[in-house]
Coordinates of C-alpha atoms in Angstrom, one line a residue:
Chain A
M1472 CA 89.8 -15.9 158.7
E1473 CA 89.0 -13.1 160.6
T1474 CA 92.4 -11.7 162.4
R1475 CA 91.2 -12.4 165.8
D1476 CA 91.1 -16.4 165.0
A1477 CA 94.7 -16.2 163.3
A1478 CA 96.4 -14.4 166.2
L1479 CA 94.0 -17.1 169.2
I1480 CA 94.6 -19.8 166.5
G1481 CA 99.0 -18.1 166.7
E1482 CA 98.8 -18.3 170.5
L1483 CA 97.9 -22.3 170.9
L1484 CA 100.7 -23.1 167.5
E1485 CA 103.5 -20.9 170.3
R1486 CA 101.9 -23.3 172.8
L1487 CA 101.6 -26.5 171.7
S1488 CA 105.1 -25.8 170.2
R1489 CA 107.0 -24.7 173.7
E1490 CA 105.1 -27.9 175.1
T1491 CA 105.7 -30.5 172.6
D1492 CA 108.5 -28.6 170.1
I1493 CA 106.9 -28.1 166.7
C1494 CA 107.5 -26.3 164.7
V1495 CA 105.2 -24.2 162.2
A1496 CA 106.0 -22.0 159.5
L1497 CA 103.7 -20.7 156.1
I1498 CA 104.9 -20.5 152.5
E1499 CA 102.9 -18.3 150.3
D1500 CA 104.1 -19.1 146.0
R1501 CA 106.7 -21.7 147.0
E1502 CA 108.7 -19.0 148.0
R1503 CA 107.4 -16.8 150.8
V1504 CA 108.1 -17.9 154.2
I1505 CA 105.2 -15.6 156.2
Y1506 CA 104.7 -17.1 158.9
T1507 CA 106.8 -18.5 161.3
N1508 CA 106.1 -19.8 164.9
D1509 CA 108.7 -19.1 167.8
A1510 CA 109.9 -22.9 167.3
M1511 CA 111.1 -22.2 164.0
A1512 CA 111.7 -19.1 164.1
A1513 CA 114.6 -20.4 166.9
I1514 CA 116.3 -22.7 163.8
D1515 CA 119.4 -21.9 163.1
D1516 CA 118.8 -24.0 159.9
V1517 CA 116.0 -23.1 158.3
D1518 CA 117.0 -24.2 155.2
V1519 CA 118.0 -27.9 155.7
L1520 CA 114.7 -28.1 158.0
I1521 CA 112.6 -27.4 155.2
S1522 CA 113.1 -29.0 151.4
R1523 CA 112.2 -26.5 148.8
D1524 CA 111.2 -29.2 146.8
A1525 CA 109.1 -30.8 149.3
V1526 CA 107.6 -27.1 149.1
V1527 CA 107.0 -26.7 145.1
Q1528 CA 105.7 -30.6 145.6
A1529 CA 103.5 -30.2 148.4
A1530 CA 101.7 -27.4 145.6
A1531 CA 101.9 -28.9 142.9
S1532 CA 100.3 -32.4 143.4
G1533 CA 98.1 -30.7 145.2
A1534 CA 98.4 -33.6 148.6
P1535 CA 100.3 -33.5 151.7
V1536 CA 104.5 -34.5 151.0
D1537 CA 105.4 -36.4 154.7
T1538 CA 109.7 -36.3 154.5
Q1539 CA 111.8 -37.2 157.8
A1540 CA 115.3 -34.0 157.7
T1541 CA 118.0 -33.5 159.7
T1542 CA 119.7 -30.8 161.1
P1543 CA 122.9 -30.4 161.8
D1544 CA 122.7 -30.0 165.3
G1545 CA 122.0 -33.6 166.2
R1546 CA 118.1 -33.2 165.7
V1547 CA 115.7 -35.6 163.6
W1548 CA 112.8 -34.3 162.1
E1549 CA 109.5 -36.2 161.3
T1550 CA 108.5 -33.0 158.6
R1551 CA 104.4 -32.6 156.9
Y1552 CA 103.6 -30.1 153.6
V1553 CA 100.5 -28.8 153.7
P1554 CA 99.4 -27.2 150.5
M1555 CA 96.6 -24.5 151.2
D1556 CA 94.8 -22.0 149.2
H1557 CA 94.8 -19.1 151.2
D1558 CA 92.9 -16.0 149.5
G1559 CA 93.4 -17.8 145.9
R1560 CA 97.1 -17.7 146.8
R1561 CA 98.4 -21.3 146.8
T1562 CA 100.6 -21.4 150.3
V1563 CA 102.0 -24.0 152.2
G1564 CA 102.0 -24.8 155.7
V1565 CA 105.5 -26.5 157.2
I1566 CA 105.3 -28.8 159.9
A1567 CA 107.7 -30.6 161.8
R1568 CA 107.4 -32.5 164.3
N1569 CA 111.0 -32.6 167.0
I1570 CA 111.0 -36.8 166.7
T1571 CA 115.1 -37.1 168.0
E1572 CA 114.7 -38.9 171.1
L1573 CA 111.7 -41.1 169.6
D1574 CA 114.4 -41.8 166.6
R1575 CA 117.2 -42.6 168.8
L1576 CA 114.5 -45.1 170.4
A1577 CA 112.9 -45.9 167.5
R1578 CA 117.0 -47.2 166.6
Q1579 CA 117.7 -48.6 170.1
Q1580 CA 115.1 -51.1 169.7
R1581 CA 116.1 -52.4 166.4
R1582 CA 119.4 -52.9 167.6
I1583 CA 118.6 -54.7 170.4
V1584 CA 115.5 -56.9 168.5
K1585 CA 118.6 -57.5 166.3
D1586 CA 121.6 -58.2 168.7
S1587 CA 118.8 -60.2 171.4
L1588 CA 118.0 -62.3 168.0
E1589 CA 121.7 -63.1 167.1
A1590 CA 122.6 -64.2 170.5
A1591 CA 120.2 -66.2 170.2
E1592 CA 120.9 -67.5 166.9
R1593 CA 124.8 -68.6 169.1
E1594 CA 123.3 -69.8 171.4
R1595 CA 122.0 -72.4 169.1
G1596 CA 124.5 -72.8 166.9
R1597 CA 126.2 -74.0 170.5
L1598 CA 123.4 -76.2 171.6
A1599 CA 124.5 -78.0 168.1
D1600 CA 127.7 -78.2 168.2
V1601 CA 126.8 -79.9 171.3
L1602 CA 124.9 -82.7 170.2
H1603 CA 126.7 -82.3 166.7
D1604 CA 129.8 -83.3 168.3
D1605 CA 129.5 -84.8 170.7
V1606 CA 125.8 -87.0 172.3
L1607 CA 125.8 -88.0 168.7
Q1608 CA 128.6 -89.0 168.3
R1609 CA 128.7 -91.1 171.4
L1610 CA 125.0 -93.1 170.7
L1611 CA 127.0 -93.3 167.0
F1612 CA 129.7 -95.4 168.6
A1613 CA 127.4 -97.4 170.7
H1614 CA 125.1 -97.9 168.7
Q1615 CA 128.1 -100.7 166.2
E1616 CA 128.6 -101.2 169.8
W1617 CA 125.0 -103.1 169.7
A1618 CA 125.0 -104.0 166.5
S1619 CA 128.4 -106.1 166.0
I1620 CA 126.9 -108.3 169.8
P1621 CA 125.2 -111.2 167.6
A1622 CA 121.7 -109.9 167.2
E1623 CA 118.9 -111.2 170.2
P1624 CA 115.6 -110.4 170.4
A1625 CA 116.3 -106.9 173.7
V1626 CA 119.6 -106.8 171.4
R1627 CA 117.2 -105.9 168.5
R1628 CA 115.3 -103.4 170.4
A1629 CA 118.1 -100.9 171.9
I1630 CA 119.5 -101.0 168.3
D1631 CA 115.6 -100.0 167.0
A1632 CA 115.8 -96.9 170.4
I1633 CA 119.6 -96.1 169.6
E1634 CA 118.4 -95.2 166.0
D1635 CA 115.5 -93.6 167.3
V1636 CA 117.3 -91.2 168.9
T1637 CA 119.9 -91.1 167.1
Q1638 CA 117.5 -90.0 164.1
R1639 CA 115.9 -87.4 166.8
L1640 CA 118.5 -85.9 167.6
R1641 CA 119.6 -85.3 163.8
A1642 CA 116.8 -83.5 163.5
V1643 CA 116.7 -81.2 165.6
V1644 CA 120.2 -80.8 165.0
G1645 CA 119.3 -79.5 161.5
E1646 CA 116.5 -77.5 163.4
L1647 CA 118.4 -75.5 165.9
H1648 CA 121.6 -74.8 162.8
P1649 CA 120.7 -75.9 159.5
I1650 CA 124.5 -75.4 158.7
T1651 CA 126.5 -77.5 160.9
L1652 CA 128.8 -78.3 158.5
A1653 CA 130.9 -76.0 156.5
S1654 CA 130.0 -77.8 153.7
T1655 CA 127.0 -77.6 153.0
T1656 CA 125.1 -75.1 150.8
L1657 CA 122.3 -72.8 151.4
R1658 CA 120.9 -73.8 148.5
S1659 CA 121.1 -77.0 150.5
A1660 CA 120.3 -75.8 153.6
V1661 CA 116.9 -73.7 152.4
E1662 CA 115.1 -76.7 150.9
A1663 CA 116.1 -78.5 154.1
L1664 CA 114.3 -76.0 155.6
A1665 CA 112.0 -75.4 153.3
H1666 CA 110.5 -79.1 153.1
D1667 CA 110.7 -80.1 156.6
H1668 CA 108.6 -76.7 157.3
A1669 CA 106.2 -77.6 154.0
A1670 CA 105.7 -81.6 155.5
R1671 CA 104.4 -80.7 158.6
G1672 CA 102.8 -77.3 157.4
P1673 CA 101.3 -79.2 155.4
F1674 CA 101.9 -77.5 152.6
T1675 CA 103.8 -77.3 148.8
V1676 CA 106.6 -75.1 148.2
S1677 CA 108.8 -73.9 146.0
V1678 CA 112.3 -73.6 146.5
Q1679 CA 114.4 -70.8 143.6
V1680 CA 117.8 -69.9 145.5
S1681 CA 120.5 -68.8 143.7
D1682 CA 124.7 -69.1 143.9
H1683 CA 124.5 -66.2 143.8
A1684 CA 122.8 -65.7 147.1
G1685 CA 125.5 -67.8 149.8
G1686 CA 127.3 -65.1 152.1
T1687 CA 127.8 -62.9 155.0
H1688 CA 123.9 -62.8 155.6
D1689 CA 123.7 -67.1 154.9
L1690 CA 122.3 -67.3 159.0
L1691 CA 119.5 -63.9 159.0
V1692 CA 118.6 -65.2 155.5
L1693 CA 118.1 -69.3 157.4
A1694 CA 116.4 -67.3 160.4
A1695 CA 113.9 -65.2 158.2
L1696 CA 112.8 -68.0 156.8
R1697 CA 112.5 -69.9 159.5
E1698 CA 110.0 -66.9 160.9
L1699 CA 108.2 -66.9 157.5
L1700 CA 107.6 -70.4 156.7
T1701 CA 105.9 -71.1 159.9
N1702 CA 103.7 -67.7 159.2
V1703 CA 102.6 -69.6 156.6
A1704 CA 101.9 -73.1 158.6
R1705 CA 100.1 -70.6 160.1
H1706 CA 98.2 -68.6 158.4
A1707 CA 97.5 -70.5 154.7
P1708 CA 97.7 -74.7 155.8
G1709 CA 96.7 -76.9 152.3
A1710 CA 98.3 -73.7 150.2
E1711 CA 101.5 -73.2 147.5
A1712 CA 105.1 -71.5 148.5
G1713 CA 107.1 -70.1 146.9
V1714 CA 110.8 -69.4 148.8
L1715 CA 113.0 -66.5 146.1
V1716 CA 116.6 -66.6 147.7
T1717 CA 119.1 -63.7 145.4
P1718 CA 120.6 -61.3 144.5
V1719 CA 118.6 -58.4 142.5
D1720 CA 120.7 -55.3 141.3
G1721 CA 123.0 -56.4 144.0
E1722 CA 121.5 -55.9 146.4
L1723 CA 120.1 -59.6 148.3
V1724 CA 116.3 -60.9 147.9
I1725 CA 114.7 -62.5 150.1
E1726 CA 110.8 -63.6 149.1
V1727 CA 108.0 -66.5 150.6
A1728 CA 105.0 -65.8 149.3
D1729 CA 101.4 -67.6 149.4
D1730 CA 98.2 -68.5 147.1
G1731 CA 96.6 -68.7 151.3
P1732 CA 93.8 -67.3 152.9
G1733 CA 95.5 -64.3 153.9
F1734 CA 95.7 -62.8 157.5
D1735 CA 94.8 -59.1 159.3
P1736 CA 97.8 -57.0 158.6
S1737 CA 96.3 -54.5 161.9
V1738 CA 98.5 -56.9 164.2
V1739 CA 101.7 -58.0 162.9
D1740 CA 103.2 -55.0 165.5
E1741 CA 101.4 -58.2 168.4
H1742 CA 103.5 -60.5 165.9
V1743 CA 106.7 -60.7 167.7
G1744 CA 108.1 -63.8 165.7
L1745 CA 107.7 -61.0 162.8
A1746 CA 108.1 -57.6 164.1
A1747 CA 111.6 -59.2 166.1
L1748 CA 112.2 -60.1 162.6
F1749 CA 111.4 -56.8 160.6
A1750 CA 113.2 -55.4 163.4
R1751 CA 116.4 -56.7 162.8
I1752 CA 117.0 -56.6 158.6
E1753 CA 115.9 -52.4 159.5
A1754 CA 119.0 -52.6 162.2
S1755 CA 120.7 -54.7 159.5
G1756 CA 120.4 -52.4 156.7
G1757 CA 117.5 -53.9 154.4
R1758 CA 114.2 -52.8 154.2
T1759 CA 111.3 -55.0 154.7
A1760 CA 107.2 -55.5 152.6
L1761 CA 104.3 -57.4 154.1
E1762 CA 101.4 -57.6 151.4
T1763 CA 98.3 -60.0 152.1
S1764 CA 94.9 -60.2 150.9
A1765 CA 92.3 -62.7 150.5
D1766 CA 95.2 -63.2 147.1
G1767 CA 96.8 -64.8 148.7
T1768 CA 101.0 -63.4 151.1
R1769 CA 103.9 -62.2 150.2
V1770 CA 106.5 -61.1 152.2
R1771 CA 109.7 -59.6 150.9
L1772 CA 113.5 -58.9 152.9
T1773 CA 116.0 -56.8 151.3
L1774 CA 119.1 -56.6 152.1
P1775 CA 122.5 -55.0 151.8
A1776 CA 125.2 -56.1 149.6
T1777 CA 128.0 -56.9 152.5
Chain B
M1477 CA 145.2 -116.7 150.0
S1478 CA 148.0 -114.8 151.4
R1479 CA 148.3 -110.9 150.3
E1480 CA 149.7 -107.9 151.7
R1481 CA 147.0 -106.4 155.0
A1482 CA 145.9 -101.9 153.5
T1483 CA 146.8 -100.0 155.3
V1484 CA 144.4 -97.6 156.7
V1485 CA 144.6 -93.8 158.3
V1486 CA 142.0 -93.2 160.1
A1487 CA 140.7 -89.8 161.4
D1488 CA 138.0 -88.3 164.3
D1489 CA 137.8 -85.0 166.5
H1490 CA 135.7 -87.7 168.8
P1491 CA 137.5 -90.5 170.3
V1492 CA 134.9 -93.6 171.6
Y1493 CA 134.1 -92.4 168.5
R1494 CA 137.0 -92.6 166.7
E1495 CA 138.4 -96.3 169.2
G1496 CA 135.6 -98.1 167.9
L1497 CA 136.7 -98.1 164.3
T1498 CA 140.3 -97.9 165.0
R1499 CA 139.5 -101.4 167.0
A1500 CA 136.9 -102.8 164.1
I1501 CA 140.5 -102.1 161.4
G1502 CA 142.9 -103.8 163.7
Q1503 CA 140.5 -106.5 164.6
R1504 CA 140.2 -106.8 160.6
A1505 CA 143.2 -109.8 159.2
D1506 CA 142.7 -108.1 155.5
L1507 CA 143.4 -104.7 156.8
E1508 CA 146.4 -102.6 158.6
L1509 CA 146.0 -99.4 161.4
V1510 CA 148.9 -97.3 160.2
G1511 CA 147.6 -94.6 161.8
E1512 CA 145.3 -92.1 163.8
A1513 CA 144.0 -88.1 163.9
A1514 CA 141.7 -86.3 166.1
D1515 CA 141.8 -83.3 163.7
G1516 CA 142.3 -82.0 160.3
H1517 CA 146.0 -80.9 160.2
A1518 CA 146.8 -83.7 161.9
A1519 CA 145.8 -86.0 158.9
L1520 CA 146.9 -85.1 156.1
E1521 CA 150.3 -85.1 158.1
T1522 CA 149.9 -88.2 158.8
I1523 CA 148.5 -89.4 155.4
R1524 CA 151.3 -87.5 153.5
E1525 CA 153.9 -89.5 155.6
L1526 CA 152.5 -92.7 155.2
R1527 CA 151.3 -92.9 152.4
P1528 CA 148.2 -95.6 153.1
A1529 CA 146.8 -97.0 151.4
V1530 CA 143.1 -96.0 153.0
A1531 CA 142.4 -93.1 155.0
L1532 CA 138.4 -92.8 156.9
L1533 CA 137.7 -89.0 157.7
D1534 CA 135.3 -88.0 160.0
V1535 CA 133.4 -84.8 157.7
K1536 CA 133.2 -83.0 160.1
M1537 CA 136.5 -81.7 162.0
P1538 CA 138.3 -79.1 163.3
G1539 CA 141.1 -77.9 161.1
L1540 CA 140.5 -79.1 158.0
D1541 CA 137.4 -80.3 157.7
G1542 CA 137.1 -84.1 156.1
L1543 CA 136.6 -82.7 152.3
Q1544 CA 138.8 -80.4 153.1
V1545 CA 141.9 -83.0 153.9
L1546 CA 140.1 -85.0 150.0
H1547 CA 140.3 -81.9 148.0
A1548 CA 144.8 -81.9 149.4
I1549 CA 145.2 -86.0 148.5
R1550 CA 144.0 -85.2 145.5
R1551 CA 145.5 -82.6 144.0
D1552 CA 148.9 -84.4 146.1
E1553 CA 147.7 -86.7 144.3
L1554 CA 148.9 -89.0 147.4
P1555 CA 148.7 -92.8 146.1
T1556 CA 145.4 -92.6 148.8
A1557 CA 141.5 -94.1 148.4
V1558 CA 139.7 -91.8 150.7
V1559 CA 136.5 -92.6 152.5
L1560 CA 133.9 -90.5 154.9
V1561 CA 132.0 -91.1 156.6
S1562 CA 129.4 -88.4 158.9
A1563 CA 127.1 -88.5 161.6
H1564 CA 124.6 -86.3 158.6
A1565 CA 124.8 -87.0 154.5
A1566 CA 123.1 -83.6 153.6
E1567 CA 122.1 -84.9 150.0
D1568 CA 124.9 -81.3 148.6
L1569 CA 127.6 -83.0 151.2
V1570 CA 127.4 -86.3 149.6
Y1571 CA 127.8 -85.0 145.7
Q1572 CA 130.1 -82.6 146.6
C1573 CA 133.0 -85.9 149.0
I1574 CA 132.2 -88.2 145.2
S1575 CA 132.4 -85.9 143.0
G1576 CA 135.2 -84.6 144.8
G1577 CA 137.0 -88.1 144.6
A1578 CA 136.1 -90.1 147.4
S1579 CA 135.0 -93.8 146.6
A1580 CA 132.7 -93.8 149.5
F1581 CA 130.6 -91.6 151.5
L1582 CA 128.5 -93.5 154.0
G1583 CA 126.1 -92.4 157.0
K1584 CA 127.8 -93.0 160.5
Q1585 CA 124.9 -95.2 162.3
A1586 CA 127.1 -97.9 159.3
D1587 CA 127.9 -101.0 161.3
R1588 CA 132.2 -101.5 161.5
D1589 CA 131.5 -104.8 158.7
E1590 CA 130.1 -102.5 156.5
I1591 CA 132.0 -99.8 157.4
C1592 CA 136.0 -102.4 157.3
D1593 CA 134.6 -104.1 153.7
T1594 CA 133.7 -100.6 152.0
V1595 CA 137.7 -99.6 153.1
A1596 CA 138.7 -102.2 152.1
A1597 CA 136.9 -102.0 148.5
A1598 CA 138.4 -98.7 147.7
A1599 CA 142.3 -100.3 148.6
R1600 CA 141.5 -102.7 145.6
G1601 CA 139.7 -99.3 143.5
E1602 CA 136.3 -100.3 144.0
V1603 CA 133.5 -97.1 144.7
R1604 CA 131.0 -98.6 147.0
L1605 CA 127.5 -96.2 148.3
P1606 CA 125.1 -97.6 150.0
P1607 CA 121.4 -97.4 148.8
E1608 CA 120.6 -94.5 150.3
I1609 CA 123.6 -92.3 150.0
Q1610 CA 123.2 -93.7 145.6
G1611 CA 118.6 -92.3 146.7
Q1612 CA 120.7 -88.9 147.4
L1613 CA 123.4 -88.7 144.4
V1614 CA 121.2 -89.5 142.0
R1615 CA 118.9 -86.8 143.3
Q1616 CA 121.2 -84.0 143.4
I1617 CA 122.5 -84.8 140.0
Q1618 CA 119.0 -84.5 139.4
L1619 CA 118.2 -81.1 141.2
R1620 CA 121.6 -80.0 140.1
A1621 CA 121.1 -80.5 136.1
A1622 CA 118.2 -79.0 136.8
T1623 CA 119.4 -75.7 138.4
D1624 CA 118.8 -73.4 135.3
T1625 CA 115.5 -73.9 135.0
P1626 CA 113.5 -72.0 138.1
R1627 CA 111.3 -72.9 139.7
L1628 CA 107.8 -71.2 140.3
T1629 CA 104.9 -71.7 141.4
T1630 CA 101.8 -72.6 139.7
R1631 CA 100.5 -68.8 139.6
E1632 CA 103.0 -67.6 139.0
R1633 CA 102.9 -70.4 135.4
E1634 CA 99.9 -68.9 134.6
V1635 CA 100.4 -65.6 134.9
L1636 CA 103.6 -66.2 132.8
G1637 CA 101.3 -68.2 130.3
M1638 CA 99.7 -65.4 130.1
I1639 CA 102.2 -62.5 129.5
A1640 CA 103.4 -65.0 126.9
D1641 CA 100.0 -64.4 125.2
G1642 CA 100.4 -60.7 125.6
M1643 CA 97.5 -60.1 128.1
S1644 CA 98.3 -56.9 130.3
A1645 CA 98.0 -56.8 133.8
P1646 CA 94.6 -55.3 134.2
D1647 CA 92.6 -58.2 131.4
I1648 CA 94.6 -60.9 133.9
A1649 CA 93.8 -59.7 136.7
Q1650 CA 90.3 -59.9 135.4
Q1651 CA 91.2 -64.2 134.2
L1652 CA 92.2 -64.9 137.3
S1653 CA 89.8 -63.4 139.7
L1654 CA 93.3 -61.4 141.3
S1655 CA 93.5 -57.7 142.7
P1656 CA 95.9 -56.1 140.1
A1657 CA 97.8 -55.0 142.8
T1658 CA 98.7 -59.7 143.7
V1659 CA 98.9 -60.0 139.8
K1660 CA 102.0 -57.0 139.9
S1661 CA 103.7 -58.6 142.7
H1662 CA 103.3 -62.0 140.8
L1663 CA 105.0 -60.4 137.8
Q1664 CA 107.8 -58.9 139.8
T1665 CA 108.9 -62.4 141.7
L1666 CA 108.7 -63.6 137.9
Y1667 CA 110.4 -61.1 136.6
D1668 CA 113.0 -62.0 139.9
K1669 CA 113.0 -65.6 139.6
L1670 CA 113.7 -65.7 135.9
G1671 CA 116.3 -62.7 136.5
V1672 CA 114.9 -60.6 133.5
N1673 CA 113.2 -56.2 134.1
D1674 CA 110.4 -57.5 131.5
R1675 CA 107.8 -59.0 129.9
A1676 CA 109.3 -59.8 127.0
A1677 CA 112.8 -60.9 128.7
A1678 CA 110.7 -62.7 131.0
V1679 CA 108.7 -65.2 127.3
A1680 CA 112.7 -64.7 126.0
T1681 CA 113.7 -66.6 129.1
A1682 CA 110.9 -68.5 129.7
M1683 CA 111.6 -70.1 126.3
R1684 CA 115.1 -70.3 126.9
T1685 CA 114.7 -72.5 130.1
G1686 CA 111.8 -75.0 128.8
L1687 CA 109.4 -73.2 130.8
L1688 CA 106.9 -72.4 127.2
E1689 CA 107.3 -73.5 124.3

């Protein structure tokens, strides 16, 4: 590189860093800093921002390494270590971008998604309670009153109609809030939910819920499965699906896999339900993984132990 | 034939539905309503005090639910038979009630004659279950018996059979026309379902639980 070009590039980087809070450094032989731009020079805790391990790893592997760092002033940085060959010397370029605001917004967004989904769930629970504890009881009462009258055809028809409404109402309550009874276990709620979705899909399903899976995450598990099984019905009608809810290494794993034709994973962000579910899992301290191909689709959610 | 009427306590938090039950019991020559309650705690207190022949309890009640009242009655060895009614007859709920010592479980849509007949039968020490509840109970017993056997999909069973035959992941991928990544994922799920960390343990556990011969 000509000296003039190097100076020009240096100038460009300085301007860039003034505009966008980008820090740049060049590190030779894994430890000697041969260049920093003004933004990098202004960082008090360069040792925190530049990870020696990442420099060594990038130099050794010859491939870029991406990490994140948080400096003691609270700023969050996205850092990339790019291995370069400079006059036969192994040099690593470090580019750090301040993403504090982006990070804050992303966290905030996940929290809003989580809060709003939880609020919606509470509301569904309240509705289910009102329908179950009052409306359904009155209907059952009416049914018994009619059933105690000698059965004329009109009475029989009225009883049939009440039975029909009762059944529909029960289904609605179950769908609104699968755990309407404290004594219902997570396993039976998951089984009922899965078989209900499978019947409507239609698809076939095998369900495995560990006895030790129940706990504080129950409502989240059911909300997640509701979304994932709706997806199976949408993308893989006729497929065979497997549902697994089990603790693995102290964390709770929720997995839904199908052998359907898969879908374009790039549409996930546009798919509001799935994107919201992933945001909610992440806001709850969990992880999400989606694999989809012509072999099928697998979504695996991992929640921290509570 | 003159027999002593069987004493009954009714507990249901919904006043309208409870009134229907108490009226029906009041009309029976063989039953005598001695108390009623609108929640689980009041129900248990009334039952402890009056020691009725039968307690007719709703499952979903504030405070203690019907199942908890049942457990307390059995724990305290009270001489009261328990008939549970529920608007929501989930299989595992039926199982928990019967295994917890209830004499009967009825859906709340049951007509009042059937409920009263069941209460009278419980007072005589009989156990009565309508056919649909019997079906639910049997399914739940079978399900619980099979709970040790992992539930595998067809694909997972194929992969399991192949690792038992000593095939490698790439061989399995080729044989099933799947990508190696997909086979790896199937293996991970298989291990999680079997609660193991490697192939050898997977095959051993599969044999023990009857998934493989």
